[in-house]
Amino acid sequence: MKLYTTLEKQLKKEPNFITDNGELKKWVIIDKARIFDEQLLVLLLDNSELKEKFFIQVKGNLHFNQNKFIAFLEQKNYLNNSYTQYKNKVGLTIDGKYIKQRNEVALVWPFKDCILEGGQSREEDKREEIFFNEILAQDEITQLLEPKVLTNAKRIDKDGENPLDQFNRNDNGTITDNLIVKGNNLLALNTIKKEFAGKVKLIYIDPPYNTGSDSFHYNDTFNHSTWLVFMKNRLELAKILLSPDGSIFVHCDDNEVHYLKVLLDDIFEHNFINTITVKTKVGGVTGSSEGKSFKDSTEFINVFAKDKKQILFNPIFQLTPLYEFIKSYEEQDKSWKYTSVITTLEGKTKLKESNGYCFYGYSSFKSKSVKQFAKDNNISEEDVYRKYSDKIFRTTNAQSSVRKTVINETQDCDYPIISVEYSPIKGKNKGNKIEVFYKDTERNMLMFLADMIIEENDIVYYKEKISTLWDDIQYNNLSKEGGVDFPNGKKPELLIKRIIELTTNEGDIVLDYHLGSGSTCAVAHKMKRQHIGIEQIDYGSNDSTVRLRNVVEGDRSGISKDVNWQGGGSFVYLELKKYNQTFIEQIEEATNTDSLLQIWEQMKAKSFLNYNVDIKKQSEHMEDFKALSLPEQKQHLCELLDKNQLYVNLSSLYDSDFNCSKEEKKITKDFYQIKK
Ligand SMILES: C[S@@+](CC[C@H](N)C(=O)[O-])C[C@H]1O[C@@H](n2cnc3c(N)ncnc32)[C@H](O)[C@@H]1O
């Protein structure tokens, strides 16, 4: 028997605790609990299950767990009624004290330790969410989060799609297939958790921003806390999936960025790297907001590491046409430092080899200003920069360990300029030979302009190490990317490319559990990364699977030209096997009361209903049900379903009630590597 039923039965033994209609007077009981009312405590102690749940033993003495008892009653009250009682509790507090009283910051909100399943199977559905309470319904949550049975598995490649009978695995036994998982991401993340824990190098997510127009709109007062519960449940799983040197990029706008940062700090234990500001399309301010707010033109990406100490980002540069860059420097009154051209650099002599470095010296070194050089050679300064970039230099202080090694090793060499060749063992330049020049007397290093520029399509660009302001990525004309239409929130392939380039190398695993139109997987696929995408909504002809098919077949849009994408590879499509979710979808589709009543007959026979649903009572009140509006009838039927049973649990694979097919059993066992 469920705890609530036991409690209800026991409390109803006391006539003062029941109304004339036979309902429990919850608020009277809560008041009694607050004053440790003896009559109440005796009732609870008389039942062994209630005694165990609401009392604790300390040194042989029993103590009433008042908070737990009251929370339990309030929780049930919430499920039946409203959130109103919690609305004043949102705030930044630590140990229950508001930050005005403390110097540290923590984010505390109602239902923080609950699970929010966050289900939605069609874009327009804004379902009222259920908070599963972690402490008091632990058994139910375990079921909810159990790994699920897999269904409808197929592999898609250039030759089309084929049913999947086995996953590909590497020498360590890890799946190497790219995966698109259709289903609720909380449950899907729990499903892939064991297989991919500690193996994902990059997670990029672009969740609903909680703008009021997305699925969190249903209750404004609780927008922030509902959204935070939703994010927290999933971010905790994300952290488990990340590899020790992995990182997570969480995209959002200014509705939630500040709350999100505090939440991320909490979950990722202050492994904060940066917040990136992305310049997007300029949004409009219309209607009632006119004159009351500014036009929106930015979004934010919070970047966190699993472990800051183990992070090493690949060097990435932003490009600006060289001469434009120099002019903008001058316009901003900043001093442009690449102003000298080496005219003679002669007499290269090998001095010595030591510690993997090879040292050279030069016997003569002369230089001129760019201006003078242009004049002497009768060419424009712009041409000097374009043509002699390998001779144009600036000096800088020796700081890195390589430079310090050079200084130490060459103390006794009296050459005017010293160079060193070395091969980095990590990062983008791994294995390449790099030559660094030092001016002997001041031990200043020479940096050449050639190392700071790149020529593309006959244009010479200055490369600047990427900063936290990304204002160079086009947000226009995205509708063409990937051959799928996704008006709300499709991200530019170039943006995803930059993130993937910064954080991963070929073969690394990239995960996006808010896949949308599939931008992340499309880009990861073109960049030869292994990818996993999770999305709950089937977008039909604009679905991520359609986009990935286009990619496999050689999609020419987005970053294809940059990475010379010619098509190829494959991906595996999977679904979490639905159970009660099928009823929810039928209810959503129904257009009249008669169809809903037919669904109700089926639900009684086949579905799992909430434990506190009394089928007899439902039938007795059929006329009341018919008097409701169609949306209310739909909502009522959805509420009767046990949300723990939306999908089929792995533990029910052989349970005849769930009717799992031979194919489902085979592929599910293969995924979880179940031998028998
Ligand atoms: C802003 S869109 C992502 C767009 C994506 N970055 C792109 O470029 O196409 C957010 C996506 O998260 C999905 N989503 C929201 N809640 C989810 C849940 N509980 N499970 C799975 N997907 C969810 C939504 O259906 C939506 O497609």
XYZ file of C-alpha atoms and ligand atoms in Angstrom:
703
model
C 0.000 0.000 0.000
C 1.339 3.463 -0.821
C 2.436 5.638 2.046
C -0.184 8.290 1.430
C -3.032 5.762 1.549
C -1.645 4.320 4.774
C -1.374 7.762 6.310
C -4.844 8.790 5.170
C -6.380 5.621 6.615
C -4.604 6.046 9.930
C -5.413 9.748 10.343
C -9.056 9.187 9.486
C -9.308 7.170 12.689
C -9.469 10.518 14.505
C -12.899 12.148 13.827
C -11.484 15.641 14.480
C -9.221 15.217 11.479
C -12.013 14.668 8.927
C -14.477 17.033 7.278
C -18.188 16.353 6.863
C -17.425 15.021 3.365
C -15.000 12.512 4.804
C -11.880 14.348 3.500
C -8.787 14.896 5.644
C -8.440 18.359 7.200
C -4.826 18.701 6.085
C -4.247 22.164 7.478
C -5.594 21.152 10.909
C -3.215 18.180 10.897
C -0.299 20.338 9.819
C -1.045 22.770 12.675
C -1.180 19.830 15.100
C 2.185 18.596 13.784
C 3.696 22.030 14.369
C 2.832 21.864 18.080
C 3.807 18.175 18.454
C 0.207 17.283 19.284
C 0.198 14.094 21.339
C -2.959 12.676 19.767
C -1.425 12.991 16.288
C 1.930 11.514 17.337
C 0.240 8.526 18.967
C -1.740 7.831 15.787
C 1.442 7.919 13.719
C 3.368 5.739 16.175
C 0.615 3.134 16.153
C 1.411 2.256 12.532
C 4.833 0.682 11.940
C 5.235 2.080 8.407
C 4.392 5.632 9.498
C 6.583 5.256 12.562
C 9.532 4.282 10.407
C 8.921 7.078 7.884
C 8.302 10.014 10.204
C 10.381 9.234 13.305
C 14.097 8.827 13.871
C 15.943 6.926 16.598
C 18.633 8.842 18.479
C 20.378 6.975 21.312
C 17.335 4.800 21.861
C 14.907 7.749 21.828
C 12.328 8.337 19.129
C 12.120 11.821 17.593
C 9.316 13.115 15.409
C 10.613 14.307 11.990
C 8.256 17.251 11.896
C 9.670 18.844 8.704
C 9.385 15.650 6.736
C 5.825 15.028 7.866
C 4.666 18.557 7.072
C 6.496 18.540 3.725
C 4.765 15.287 2.860
C 1.326 16.700 3.536
C 2.146 19.932 1.726
C 3.473 17.970 -1.218
C 0.235 16.076 -1.565
C -1.609 19.323 -1.210
C 0.422 20.748 -4.030
C -0.309 17.796 -6.291
C -3.994 18.317 -5.780
C -4.157 22.066 -5.640
C -1.723 24.829 -6.468
C 1.735 26.194 -5.923
C 0.622 29.344 -4.181
C 1.936 28.421 -0.776
C 5.532 28.482 -2.097
C 5.488 31.693 -3.985
C 7.353 33.822 -1.498
C 10.206 31.399 -1.145
C 12.144 32.181 -4.361
C 15.395 33.963 -3.567
C 19.124 33.850 -3.241
C 19.892 32.338 0.149
C 22.464 30.261 1.929
C 21.584 28.029 4.874
C 18.162 29.592 4.746
C 19.523 33.143 5.128
C 19.121 35.651 2.343
C 22.289 36.989 0.773
C 21.684 40.371 2.318
C 22.717 38.650 5.537
C 25.588 36.628 4.027
C 28.562 37.225 1.741
C 28.281 34.002 -0.237
C 25.685 33.230 -2.863
C 23.668 30.088 -3.373
C 20.514 29.636 -5.347
C 17.598 28.240 -3.417
C 14.149 27.728 -4.830
C 11.099 25.597 -4.120
C 11.158 22.030 -5.359
C 14.931 22.231 -5.806
C 15.389 18.590 -4.894
C 12.488 17.360 -6.960
C 12.550 15.796 -10.372
C 10.755 17.544 -13.210
C 10.089 15.230 -16.059
C 9.393 18.088 -18.460
C 7.464 16.164 -21.079
C 6.215 17.593 -24.311
C 5.653 15.669 -27.493
C 4.297 18.408 -29.726
C 5.553 21.937 -29.990
C 2.250 23.569 -29.083
C 1.623 21.482 -25.943
C 2.259 23.275 -22.687
C 1.686 20.523 -20.219
C 1.320 21.211 -16.537
C 4.369 19.611 -15.024
C 4.645 17.166 -12.144
C 7.367 17.544 -9.571
C 8.445 14.158 -8.329
C 9.647 14.521 -4.787
C 13.002 12.997 -4.136
C 12.656 12.120 -0.459
C 9.101 11.021 -0.168
C 8.494 9.093 -3.331
C 11.946 7.602 -3.815
C 10.621 4.300 -5.174
C 8.593 6.093 -7.820
C 11.534 8.233 -8.889
C 13.758 5.198 -9.208
C 11.243 3.745 -11.630
C 10.958 7.006 -13.531
C 14.704 7.254 -14.005
C 15.382 3.605 -14.724
C 16.992 2.891 -18.116
C 14.374 2.275 -20.793
C 13.644 -0.349 -23.426
C 14.757 0.736 -26.915
C 12.613 0.451 -30.003
C 12.418 1.263 -33.699
C 16.226 1.156 -34.006
C 17.690 1.669 -37.455
C 21.010 2.587 -39.032
C 20.954 5.261 -41.724
C 23.736 5.739 -44.266
C 24.162 6.776 -47.904
C 22.353 3.653 -49.060
C 19.253 4.335 -46.977
C 18.001 2.851 -43.733
C 18.235 -0.661 -42.358
C 16.920 -2.220 -39.152
C 19.681 -2.292 -36.563
C 20.655 -5.599 -35.061
C 23.920 -4.658 -33.356
C 25.835 -1.557 -32.265
C 29.431 -0.942 -33.356
C 31.872 -0.796 -30.441
C 35.555 0.101 -29.982
C 38.241 -1.976 -28.224
C 37.022 -0.730 -24.844
C 33.529 -1.942 -25.651
C 32.036 1.564 -25.982
C 29.470 2.212 -28.716
C 31.012 4.135 -31.606
C 27.813 4.731 -33.574
C 26.388 8.231 -33.835
C 23.028 8.213 -32.070
C 19.806 10.176 -32.418
C 17.555 9.293 -29.495
C 13.904 10.317 -29.688
C 12.303 10.777 -26.273
C 12.248 12.831 -23.105
C 15.823 13.902 -22.383
C 15.703 13.230 -18.626
C 14.862 9.615 -19.312
C 17.120 9.346 -22.358
C 20.099 10.722 -20.394
C 19.474 8.135 -17.711
C 19.271 5.507 -20.432
C 22.685 6.363 -21.945
C 24.308 7.186 -18.590
C 26.020 3.868 -17.944
C 27.283 3.430 -21.503
C 28.762 6.928 -21.854
C 29.580 8.033 -18.281
C 32.906 9.901 -18.221
C 33.338 9.644 -22.005
C 31.707 12.744 -23.484
C 34.206 15.479 -24.381
C 31.727 18.250 -25.177
C 28.116 18.925 -24.280
C 26.432 21.822 -26.066
C 22.830 22.585 -25.164
C 20.412 25.226 -26.257
C 17.409 24.622 -23.983
C 14.069 26.477 -24.041
C 14.964 29.981 -22.825
C 11.949 30.376 -20.569
C 10.834 33.445 -22.451
C 7.182 33.045 -21.621
C 6.409 31.810 -25.104
C 7.947 28.380 -24.592
C 6.761 25.369 -22.651
C 7.333 26.907 -19.217
C 4.671 29.518 -19.728
C 1.919 27.872 -17.763
C 2.592 29.481 -14.409
C 4.370 32.806 -14.406
C 5.013 32.991 -10.702
C 7.014 29.804 -10.866
C 8.778 30.330 -14.137
C 12.257 30.601 -12.674
C 11.985 27.751 -10.205
C 10.293 25.372 -12.639
C 12.916 26.086 -15.241
C 15.720 25.662 -12.720
C 14.419 22.289 -11.547
C 14.200 21.219 -15.182
C 17.779 22.339 -15.859
C 19.231 20.991 -12.617
C 17.959 17.440 -13.059
C 19.568 17.229 -16.475
C 22.799 19.121 -15.720
C 23.572 16.691 -12.913
C 23.425 13.877 -15.458
C 25.428 15.925 -17.948
C 28.220 16.204 -15.406
C 28.340 12.426 -14.971
C 28.572 11.962 -18.737
C 31.450 14.441 -19.210
C 35.005 13.108 -19.452
C 37.547 14.416 -16.899
C 38.840 16.899 -19.533
C 35.375 17.649 -20.907
C 33.398 20.877 -20.991
C 29.796 22.023 -21.253
C 28.475 25.030 -23.167
C 24.990 26.137 -22.121
C 23.292 28.630 -24.446
C 20.552 30.954 -23.195
C 19.348 34.537 -23.254
C 19.005 37.136 -20.515
C 15.792 35.652 -19.097
C 17.701 33.033 -17.157
C 21.444 33.617 -17.669
C 22.040 34.901 -14.152
C 20.094 32.150 -12.390
C 21.732 29.616 -14.666
C 25.254 30.786 -13.804
C 24.611 30.273 -10.085
C 23.056 26.860 -10.717
C 26.004 25.818 -12.904
C 28.472 27.045 -10.279
C 26.711 24.849 -7.787
C 26.608 21.713 -9.928
C 30.042 22.085 -11.515
C 31.634 23.162 -8.237
C 32.987 26.448 -9.496
C 34.720 25.047 -12.575
C 33.563 28.147 -14.411
C 35.532 29.084 -17.525
C 33.761 32.060 -19.164
C 30.456 33.521 -20.243
C 30.517 34.155 -23.978
C 28.347 36.904 -25.424
C 27.044 36.091 -28.885
C 25.747 38.841 -31.152
C 22.538 37.576 -32.753
C 19.948 39.163 -35.027
C 18.553 42.384 -33.562
C 15.140 41.558 -32.123
C 12.226 43.971 -32.121
C 10.539 45.859 -29.300
C 6.878 46.282 -30.077
C 3.477 46.814 -28.509
C 3.412 47.224 -24.756
C 7.228 46.972 -24.489
C 7.777 49.985 -26.757
C 9.853 52.520 -24.832
C 10.153 50.212 -21.847
C 13.008 47.926 -22.881
C 15.861 47.703 -25.363
C 16.137 45.759 -28.574
C 17.616 42.370 -27.924
C 20.742 41.553 -29.893
C 22.747 39.224 -27.679
C 22.644 35.739 -26.210
C 24.980 34.048 -23.787
C 26.895 30.806 -23.509
C 28.032 29.769 -20.043
C 31.127 27.586 -20.296
C 32.047 25.177 -17.507
C 34.627 22.421 -17.236
C 34.203 19.110 -15.499
C 37.611 19.937 -14.010
C 39.209 23.291 -14.799
C 42.716 21.928 -14.248
C 42.338 19.387 -17.027
C 40.934 21.694 -19.698
C 43.000 22.593 -22.737
C 41.177 24.492 -25.479
C 42.497 24.348 -29.034
C 43.592 27.786 -30.302
C 40.883 29.446 -32.386
C 41.100 32.826 -34.079
C 38.691 35.511 -35.196
C 39.556 36.921 -38.650
C 39.539 40.577 -39.772
C 40.962 41.789 -43.148
C 44.518 42.836 -42.268
C 44.575 46.412 -43.454
C 41.107 47.041 -41.999
C 42.439 45.709 -38.709
C 45.492 48.019 -38.774
C 43.330 51.033 -39.642
C 40.874 50.270 -36.826
C 43.837 50.155 -34.451
C 44.956 53.572 -35.538
C 41.412 54.935 -35.351
C 41.143 53.722 -31.763
C 44.477 55.417 -30.906
C 46.019 52.072 -30.075
C 49.612 51.503 -31.106
C 50.072 48.975 -33.868
C 53.269 47.130 -33.039
C 54.213 45.250 -36.230
C 56.056 48.209 -37.643
C 59.569 46.922 -38.493
C 60.772 44.883 -41.445
C 63.895 42.739 -41.191
C 66.114 43.598 -44.107
C 69.012 41.291 -43.253
C 69.013 38.148 -41.175
C 72.152 36.268 -42.049
C 74.577 33.632 -40.901
C 72.351 30.974 -39.411
C 74.520 28.697 -37.264
C 73.436 25.664 -35.300
C 74.582 26.225 -31.729
C 73.439 23.115 -29.872
C 70.672 20.595 -29.281
C 69.338 20.022 -25.818
C 66.136 18.722 -24.179
C 64.375 18.254 -27.525
C 65.066 21.830 -28.597
C 67.451 22.807 -31.367
C 69.187 26.196 -30.948
C 70.437 28.470 -33.745
C 72.114 31.834 -33.789
C 72.238 34.531 -36.500
C 75.303 36.660 -37.094
C 73.614 39.770 -38.495
C 70.234 41.396 -38.113
C 69.094 44.761 -39.542
C 65.637 46.262 -39.868
C 63.678 49.282 -41.181
C 60.269 50.734 -40.449
C 57.410 49.598 -42.703
C 56.939 53.214 -43.816
C 60.600 53.540 -44.844
C 60.600 50.147 -46.516
C 57.510 51.102 -48.573
C 59.151 54.384 -49.608
C 62.485 52.759 -50.515
C 60.786 50.089 -52.615
C 58.146 52.387 -54.086
C 55.173 50.279 -53.017
C 52.197 50.971 -50.738
C 52.341 50.170 -47.033
C 49.423 47.817 -47.593
C 51.525 45.857 -50.089
C 54.451 45.725 -47.663
C 52.170 44.149 -45.072
C 50.763 41.695 -47.619
C 54.048 40.673 -49.234
C 56.633 40.847 -46.444
C 54.638 39.574 -43.475
C 57.290 36.920 -42.762
C 59.825 39.739 -42.227
C 57.633 42.190 -40.318
C 58.014 41.788 -36.592
C 57.336 43.172 -33.153
C 59.157 42.445 -29.894
C 57.567 41.018 -26.809
C 58.663 39.844 -23.372
C 59.787 36.272 -22.849
C 57.206 34.693 -20.572
C 56.317 31.143 -21.484
C 58.332 28.194 -20.225
C 59.674 27.574 -23.739
C 60.977 31.098 -23.903
C 62.499 30.831 -20.444
C 64.234 27.610 -21.458
C 65.707 29.404 -24.440
C 66.993 32.171 -22.219
C 68.613 29.767 -19.749
C 70.104 27.540 -22.393
C 71.584 30.399 -24.388
C 73.071 32.471 -21.552
C 76.547 31.972 -22.913
C 75.799 32.542 -26.645
C 76.696 36.035 -27.847
C 74.792 36.041 -31.120
C 72.636 39.073 -31.953
C 69.596 36.911 -32.468
C 68.873 33.422 -31.222
C 66.230 31.093 -32.586
C 64.930 27.846 -31.265
C 62.997 25.078 -32.964
C 60.729 22.875 -30.914
C 57.766 20.556 -31.301
C 54.816 21.076 -28.957
C 53.536 17.838 -27.496
C 49.975 19.095 -26.905
C 47.382 21.344 -28.605
C 46.758 22.241 -32.213
C 50.450 22.517 -33.110
C 51.272 19.105 -31.692
C 54.151 17.570 -33.642
C 54.775 20.667 -35.827
C 58.139 22.360 -35.767
C 57.905 25.891 -34.423
C 60.662 28.468 -34.579
C 60.904 31.277 -32.043
C 63.309 34.210 -32.333
C 64.986 36.125 -29.524
C 66.849 39.361 -29.641
C 69.961 38.518 -27.694
C 70.812 41.658 -25.782
C 67.407 42.377 -24.173
C 66.139 38.795 -24.376
C 63.033 40.076 -26.069
C 61.248 37.723 -28.387
C 60.485 38.581 -31.997
C 57.003 37.843 -33.239
C 56.422 37.830 -36.978
C 53.284 39.152 -38.622
C 53.177 36.056 -40.851
C 52.231 33.992 -37.815
C 49.281 36.284 -37.132
C 47.680 36.332 -40.574
C 45.992 33.933 -42.927
C 45.120 34.250 -46.619
C 41.723 33.036 -47.771
C 40.209 33.666 -51.221
C 42.933 36.247 -51.965
C 42.149 38.243 -48.825
C 44.746 38.534 -46.062
C 43.181 38.395 -42.590
C 44.616 39.228 -39.197
C 43.963 36.377 -36.734
C 43.038 37.370 -33.217
C 42.776 34.797 -30.459
C 39.126 34.284 -29.705
C 37.670 36.411 -26.903
C 34.393 36.174 -25.009
C 32.657 38.449 -27.514
C 31.487 36.528 -30.584
C 30.115 39.158 -32.898
C 31.362 37.765 -36.169
C 28.887 34.940 -36.792
C 25.979 35.570 -39.149
C 22.521 34.822 -37.777
C 20.790 35.638 -41.075
C 19.637 33.096 -43.657
C 19.818 30.185 -41.252
C 16.624 28.728 -42.662
C 18.618 27.186 -45.505
C 21.085 25.390 -43.271
C 20.720 21.627 -43.234
C 17.671 21.660 -45.497
C 15.230 21.822 -42.558
C 13.063 24.657 -41.370
C 13.190 25.490 -37.644
C 11.989 29.012 -36.971
C 12.489 28.970 -33.203
C 16.073 28.802 -32.180
C 18.092 27.135 -34.938
C 21.746 27.931 -34.264
C 24.300 28.771 -36.988
C 26.523 25.857 -37.986
C 29.522 28.223 -37.761
C 28.815 28.848 -34.086
C 28.700 25.137 -33.301
C 31.811 24.560 -35.429
C 33.737 27.072 -33.349
C 32.722 25.376 -30.095
C 33.551 21.912 -31.427
C 36.910 23.115 -32.782
C 37.805 24.720 -29.468
C 36.995 21.724 -27.329
C 37.372 18.487 -29.268
C 39.464 16.527 -31.736
C 38.348 14.007 -34.362
C 36.679 10.967 -32.826
C 35.734 12.717 -29.551
C 32.128 12.385 -28.392
C 29.813 15.426 -28.633
C 26.372 15.431 -26.964
C 23.359 17.719 -27.361
C 20.266 16.771 -25.373
C 18.148 19.657 -26.732
C 18.824 18.743 -30.327
C 15.992 20.706 -32.018
C 16.698 20.741 -35.748
C 19.957 18.808 -35.256
C 22.554 21.582 -35.776
C 25.014 20.119 -33.253
C 24.964 16.600 -34.677
C 25.076 17.874 -38.269
C 28.213 19.926 -37.540
C 29.839 17.221 -35.396
C 29.231 14.701 -38.192
C 30.839 16.966 -40.806
C 33.790 17.459 -38.432
C 34.207 13.692 -37.892
C 33.277 13.729 -34.221
C 31.132 10.980 -32.732
C 27.777 12.506 -31.789
C 24.723 11.831 -29.650
C 21.561 13.905 -30.005
C 18.398 13.705 -27.902
C 15.093 15.341 -28.845
C 11.558 14.715 -27.693
C 9.571 16.233 -30.553
C 9.240 14.653 -33.972
C 9.462 17.627 -36.319
C 8.386 15.555 -39.359
C 9.959 16.808 -42.568
C 12.068 19.251 -40.508
C 13.284 16.676 -38.038
C 16.926 16.280 -37.040
C 16.892 12.825 -38.650
C 16.015 14.419 -42.001
C 18.887 16.874 -41.537
C 21.336 14.102 -40.628
C 20.223 12.131 -43.687
C 21.015 15.210 -45.792
C 24.436 15.411 -44.130
C 25.209 11.760 -44.840
C 24.179 12.343 -48.439
C 26.588 15.303 -48.778
C 24.651 18.420 -47.647
C 26.263 21.532 -49.189
C 24.956 24.107 -46.706
C 26.371 25.521 -43.447
C 30.012 24.676 -42.804
C 30.235 22.080 -45.607
C 32.505 24.216 -47.784
C 34.815 25.139 -44.883
C 35.419 21.515 -43.984
C 35.179 20.177 -47.549
C 32.264 17.950 -46.615
C 31.541 15.295 -49.250
C 29.016 13.137 -47.387
C 29.411 9.718 -45.821
C 29.231 8.021 -42.455
C 26.088 6.821 -40.735
C 23.924 7.314 -37.687
C 21.631 5.170 -35.595
C 18.083 6.279 -34.813
C 16.475 4.982 -31.607
C 13.335 5.577 -29.597
C 12.570 4.966 -25.946
C 9.676 2.506 -25.965
C 6.523 4.312 -24.889
C 3.813 2.997 -22.630
C 1.561 5.542 -20.910
C 3.062 8.156 -23.220
C 1.084 6.514 -26.038
C -2.127 7.289 -24.136
C -1.003 10.885 -23.607
C -0.464 11.251 -27.324
C -3.883 9.738 -28.103
C -5.485 12.133 -25.615
C -3.720 15.073 -27.258
C -4.976 13.982 -30.696
C -8.620 13.427 -29.598
C -11.135 15.883 -31.042
C -14.277 15.059 -29.033
C -15.537 13.646 -25.739
C -16.603 10.309 -27.274
C -13.041 9.554 -28.390
C -11.791 10.540 -24.933
C -14.251 8.140 -23.319
C -13.032 5.339 -25.577
C -9.453 6.155 -24.587
C -10.524 6.091 -20.926
C -11.914 2.548 -21.398
C -8.542 1.491 -22.824
C -6.685 3.277 -20.040
C -8.655 1.379 -17.418
C -7.747 -1.906 -19.045
C -4.184 -1.312 -20.155
C -2.510 1.744 -18.689
C -0.899 2.393 -15.338
C -3.025 4.836 -13.392
C -1.904 7.036 -10.535
C -1.982 5.105 -7.289
C -4.563 7.410 -5.729
C -7.047 7.100 -8.619
C -10.255 5.352 -7.608
C -11.725 3.909 -10.833
C -15.142 3.429 -9.214
C -15.300 7.091 -8.209
C -14.317 8.160 -11.718
C -17.227 6.164 -13.174
C -19.667 7.576 -10.620
C -18.709 11.111 -11.652
C -18.916 10.543 -15.384
C -21.594 13.222 -15.828
C -19.329 15.784 -14.111
C -16.547 14.759 -16.458
C -18.763 15.269 -19.521
C -19.685 18.734 -18.289
C -16.021 19.846 -18.506
C -14.636 21.571 -21.592
C -12.623 19.389 -23.991
C -9.211 20.786 -22.848
C -10.250 20.213 -19.214
C -11.331 16.654 -20.004
C -7.962 16.054 -21.677
C -6.078 17.471 -18.743
C -8.077 15.349 -16.321
C -7.354 12.118 -18.208
C -3.628 12.962 -18.453
C -3.554 13.563 -14.707
C -4.922 10.080 -14.036
C -1.973 8.427 -15.770
C 1.037 7.365 -13.745
C 3.847 9.460 -15.198
C 6.419 6.950 -14.001
C 5.182 4.591 -16.656
C 5.437 6.860 -19.673
C 8.150 4.627 -21.100
C 8.916 0.922 -20.606
C 11.627 0.216 -18.050
C 14.494 -2.105 -18.876
C 13.443 -4.258 -15.927
C 10.108 -4.891 -17.718
C 11.731 -6.152 -20.944
C 10.320 -9.639 -20.392
C 7.093 -8.552 -18.696
C 4.251 -9.777 -20.941
C 2.141 -6.691 -20.055
C 4.509 -4.586 -22.137
C 4.642 -6.859 -25.142
C 8.272 -6.173 -26.164
C 9.043 -7.572 -29.624
C 11.930 -9.896 -30.521
C 13.756 -7.000 -32.212
C 13.270 -4.712 -29.211
C 14.634 -7.366 -26.871
C 17.646 -7.993 -29.096
C 18.694 -4.377 -29.565
C 17.957 -3.393 -25.954
C 20.107 -6.268 -24.678
C 22.868 -5.346 -27.102
C 22.804 -1.703 -25.995
C 23.027 -2.553 -22.294
C 25.368 -5.481 -23.028
C 23.074 -7.961 -21.288
C 24.378 -11.401 -22.135
C 21.553 -13.812 -21.269
C 15.894 25.957 -28.751
S 15.592 24.351 -29.305
C 17.177 23.795 -29.794
C 17.544 24.258 -31.164
C 18.851 23.685 -31.677
N 19.977 24.253 -31.011
C 18.997 23.896 -33.165
O 19.948 24.540 -33.608
O 18.129 23.423 -33.885
C 15.281 23.463 -27.825
C 14.848 22.042 -28.067
O 14.822 21.347 -26.819
C 13.781 20.391 -26.896
N 13.379 19.957 -25.554
C 12.808 20.709 -24.574
N 12.521 19.944 -23.506
C 12.915 18.678 -23.794
C 12.862 17.445 -23.104
N 12.344 17.353 -21.883
N 13.358 16.342 -23.714
C 13.895 16.416 -24.965
N 13.952 17.567 -25.685
C 13.475 18.687 -25.103
C 12.661 21.148 -27.585
O 11.702 20.237 -28.122
C 13.424 21.930 -28.645
O 13.459 21.231 -29.864
